[in-house]
């Protein structure tokens, strides 16, 4: 059974930084896609950043230049470095891995507030 565990969320002031981590266990395959999405209260889940194996990461326009994602498909780990955080970045952040089917983590809350 594949399980994803996220960590690193919390409360941060505007302009601050956080680093999210996610690791997957239970799959014998390397991931083909790894990434992050977020869901703010009352809003739909939206993509934040994604790595397709063998390609450079791509980012949503609203985080480009502030967020950086890195990962290792064989080790099944993915990270999201978030800098210059804004109140509108407040959301539950979910990692996901694509093996034979997609898997999602349970989410970690990021709150940006003074």
PDB file of C-alpha atoms in Angstrom:
ATOM      1  CA  UNK A   1       0.000   0.000   0.000  1.00  0.00           C
ATOM      2  CA  UNK A   2       1.419   3.352  -1.056  1.00  0.00           C
ATOM      3  CA  UNK A   3       1.580   6.034   1.628  1.00  0.00           C
ATOM      4  CA  UNK A   4       2.684   9.656   1.326  1.00  0.00           C
ATOM      5  CA  UNK A   5       3.773  11.662   4.343  1.00  0.00           C
ATOM      6  CA  UNK A   6       4.163  15.442   4.223  1.00  0.00           C
ATOM      7  CA  UNK A   7       5.864  17.662   6.772  1.00  0.00           C
ATOM      8  CA  UNK A   8       7.020  21.246   7.189  1.00  0.00           C
ATOM      9  CA  UNK A   9       3.811  23.245   7.313  1.00  0.00           C
ATOM     10  CA  UNK A  10       3.106  25.854   9.931  1.00  0.00           C
ATOM     11  CA  UNK A  11       2.552  29.521  10.667  1.00  0.00           C
ATOM     12  CA  UNK A  12       4.839  32.089   9.063  1.00  0.00           C
ATOM     13  CA  UNK A  13       4.772  35.854   8.690  1.00  0.00           C
ATOM     14  CA  UNK A  14       4.400  37.484   5.280  1.00  0.00           C
ATOM     15  CA  UNK A  15       7.751  37.534   3.542  1.00  0.00           C
ATOM     16  CA  UNK A  16       8.927  34.459   5.405  1.00  0.00           C
ATOM     17  CA  UNK A  17       9.923  31.017   4.171  1.00  0.00           C
ATOM     18  CA  UNK A  18       8.939  27.412   4.713  1.00  0.00           C
ATOM     19  CA  UNK A  19      10.155  24.136   3.282  1.00  0.00           C
ATOM     20  CA  UNK A  20       7.750  21.274   2.762  1.00  0.00           C
ATOM     21  CA  UNK A  21       8.889  17.678   2.455  1.00  0.00           C
ATOM     22  CA  UNK A  22       7.080  14.604   1.210  1.00  0.00           C
ATOM     23  CA  UNK A  23       8.133  10.995   0.995  1.00  0.00           C
ATOM     24  CA  UNK A  24       6.337   8.023  -0.463  1.00  0.00           C
ATOM     25  CA  UNK A  25       6.615   4.426   0.634  1.00  0.00           C
ATOM     26  CA  UNK A  26       5.126   1.144  -0.463  1.00  0.00           C
ATOM     27  CA  UNK A  27       5.747   1.321  -4.194  1.00  0.00           C
ATOM     28  CA  UNK A  28       8.465  -0.610  -5.994  1.00  0.00           C
ATOM     29  CA  UNK A  29       8.312   1.718  -9.005  1.00  0.00           C
ATOM     30  CA  UNK A  30       9.974   5.075  -9.523  1.00  0.00           C
ATOM     31  CA  UNK A  31       7.606   7.995  -9.798  1.00  0.00           C
ATOM     32  CA  UNK A  32       6.976   9.441 -13.235  1.00  0.00           C
ATOM     33  CA  UNK A  33       5.495  12.678 -11.909  1.00  0.00           C
ATOM     34  CA  UNK A  34       5.883  14.382  -8.529  1.00  0.00           C
ATOM     35  CA  UNK A  35       4.370  17.604  -7.407  1.00  0.00           C
ATOM     36  CA  UNK A  36       2.418  19.849  -5.109  1.00  0.00           C
ATOM     37  CA  UNK A  37      -1.048  21.284  -5.121  1.00  0.00           C
ATOM     38  CA  UNK A  38      -2.901  23.425  -2.600  1.00  0.00           C
ATOM     39  CA  UNK A  39      -6.404  24.143  -1.512  1.00  0.00           C
ATOM     40  CA  UNK A  40      -7.417  27.325   0.267  1.00  0.00           C
ATOM     41  CA  UNK A  41     -10.637  27.507   2.309  1.00  0.00           C
ATOM     42  CA  UNK A  42     -13.653  27.710   0.030  1.00  0.00           C
ATOM     43  CA  UNK A  43     -11.575  27.262  -3.117  1.00  0.00           C
ATOM     44  CA  UNK A  44     -10.774  24.434  -5.491  1.00  0.00           C
ATOM     45  CA  UNK A  45      -7.500  22.563  -5.339  1.00  0.00           C
ATOM     46  CA  UNK A  46      -4.919  24.118  -7.654  1.00  0.00           C
ATOM     47  CA  UNK A  47      -1.554  23.052  -8.961  1.00  0.00           C
ATOM     48  CA  UNK A  48       1.502  24.680  -7.454  1.00  0.00           C
ATOM     49  CA  UNK A  49       4.528  22.910  -8.904  1.00  0.00           C
ATOM     50  CA  UNK A  50       5.249  19.719 -10.771  1.00  0.00           C
ATOM     51  CA  UNK A  51       8.224  17.645 -11.863  1.00  0.00           C
ATOM     52  CA  UNK A  52       7.872  15.253 -14.775  1.00  0.00           C
ATOM     53  CA  UNK A  53      10.796  12.843 -14.635  1.00  0.00           C
ATOM     54  CA  UNK A  54      13.526  13.972 -16.986  1.00  0.00           C
ATOM     55  CA  UNK A  55      12.160  17.484 -17.362  1.00  0.00           C
ATOM     56  CA  UNK A  56      12.632  20.762 -15.564  1.00  0.00           C
ATOM     57  CA  UNK A  57       9.981  21.648 -12.994  1.00  0.00           C
ATOM     58  CA  UNK A  58       7.051  23.789 -13.956  1.00  0.00           C
ATOM     59  CA  UNK A  59       5.224  26.226 -11.715  1.00  0.00           C
ATOM     60  CA  UNK A  60       1.922  27.990 -11.514  1.00  0.00           C
ATOM     61  CA  UNK A  61       2.223  31.677 -12.371  1.00  0.00           C
ATOM     62  CA  UNK A  62       1.182  32.722  -8.873  1.00  0.00           C
ATOM     63  CA  UNK A  63       4.237  31.047  -7.273  1.00  0.00           C
ATOM     64  CA  UNK A  64       6.797  31.401 -10.054  1.00  0.00           C
ATOM     65  CA  UNK A  65       9.966  33.050  -8.802  1.00  0.00           C
ATOM     66  CA  UNK A  66       9.087  32.407  -5.157  1.00  0.00           C
ATOM     67  CA  UNK A  67       8.690  28.620  -4.889  1.00  0.00           C
ATOM     68  CA  UNK A  68      11.155  25.926  -5.913  1.00  0.00           C
ATOM     69  CA  UNK A  69      10.475  22.208  -6.082  1.00  0.00           C
ATOM     70  CA  UNK A  70      13.082  19.473  -6.145  1.00  0.00           C
ATOM     71  CA  UNK A  71      12.743  15.739  -5.949  1.00  0.00           C
ATOM     72  CA  UNK A  72      14.171  12.312  -6.481  1.00  0.00           C
ATOM     73  CA  UNK A  73      11.923   9.907  -8.350  1.00  0.00           C
ATOM     74  CA  UNK A  74      13.905   6.821  -7.352  1.00  0.00           C
ATOM     75  CA  UNK A  75      14.024   7.815  -3.679  1.00  0.00           C
ATOM     76  CA  UNK A  76      10.372   8.930  -3.883  1.00  0.00           C
ATOM     77  CA  UNK A  77      10.954  12.256  -2.175  1.00  0.00           C
ATOM     78  CA  UNK A  78       9.853  15.724  -3.194  1.00  0.00           C
ATOM     79  CA  UNK A  79      10.398  19.110  -1.594  1.00  0.00           C
ATOM     80  CA  UNK A  80       8.864  22.542  -1.922  1.00  0.00           C
ATOM     81  CA  UNK A  81      10.879  25.565  -0.862  1.00  0.00           C
ATOM     82  CA  UNK A  82       8.562  28.530  -0.415  1.00  0.00           C
ATOM     83  CA  UNK A  83      10.059  32.010  -0.124  1.00  0.00           C
ATOM     84  CA  UNK A  84       8.521  35.449   0.137  1.00  0.00           C
ATOM     85  CA  UNK A  85       5.265  33.947   1.321  1.00  0.00           C
ATOM     86  CA  UNK A  86       2.095  35.982   1.013  1.00  0.00           C
ATOM     87  CA  UNK A  87      -1.196  35.743   2.920  1.00  0.00           C
ATOM     88  CA  UNK A  88      -2.839  34.413  -0.247  1.00  0.00           C
ATOM     89  CA  UNK A  89      -0.507  31.415  -0.077  1.00  0.00           C
ATOM     90  CA  UNK A  90      -2.405  30.226   2.993  1.00  0.00           C
ATOM     91  CA  UNK A  91      -3.766  26.764   2.174  1.00  0.00           C
ATOM     92  CA  UNK A  92      -3.464  23.064   2.796  1.00  0.00           C
ATOM     93  CA  UNK A  93      -0.612  21.815   0.639  1.00  0.00           C
ATOM     94  CA  UNK A  94      -0.726  18.322  -0.829  1.00  0.00           C
ATOM     95  CA  UNK A  95       2.059  16.363  -2.435  1.00  0.00           C
ATOM     96  CA  UNK A  96       1.366  13.794  -5.110  1.00  0.00           C
ATOM     97  CA  UNK A  97       3.213  11.048  -6.903  1.00  0.00           C
ATOM     98  CA  UNK A  98       2.296   9.329 -10.125  1.00  0.00           C
ATOM     99  CA  UNK A  99       3.219   5.647 -10.160  1.00  0.00           C
ATOM    100  CA  UNK A 100       0.878   3.348 -12.069  1.00  0.00           C
ATOM    101  CA  UNK A 101      -1.884   5.572 -10.644  1.00  0.00           C
ATOM    102  CA  UNK A 102      -1.697   8.914  -8.811  1.00  0.00           C
ATOM    103  CA  UNK A 103      -1.362   9.047  -5.040  1.00  0.00           C
ATOM    104  CA  UNK A 104      -1.955  12.030  -2.773  1.00  0.00           C
ATOM    105  CA  UNK A 105      -0.736  12.935   0.671  1.00  0.00           C
ATOM    106  CA  UNK A 106      -3.115  13.988   3.423  1.00  0.00           C
ATOM    107  CA  UNK A 107      -1.937  17.572   3.336  1.00  0.00           C
ATOM    108  CA  UNK A 108      -0.080  19.996   5.561  1.00  0.00           C
ATOM    109  CA  UNK A 109      -1.418  23.407   6.547  1.00  0.00           C
ATOM    110  CA  UNK A 110       0.514  26.534   5.683  1.00  0.00           C
ATOM    111  CA  UNK A 111      -0.714  29.760   7.264  1.00  0.00           C
ATOM    112  CA  UNK A 112       0.795  33.086   6.271  1.00  0.00           C
ATOM    113  CA  UNK A 113      -0.250  35.783   8.683  1.00  0.00           C
ATOM    114  CA  UNK A 114       1.169  38.578  10.811  1.00  0.00           C
TER     115      UNK A 114
END
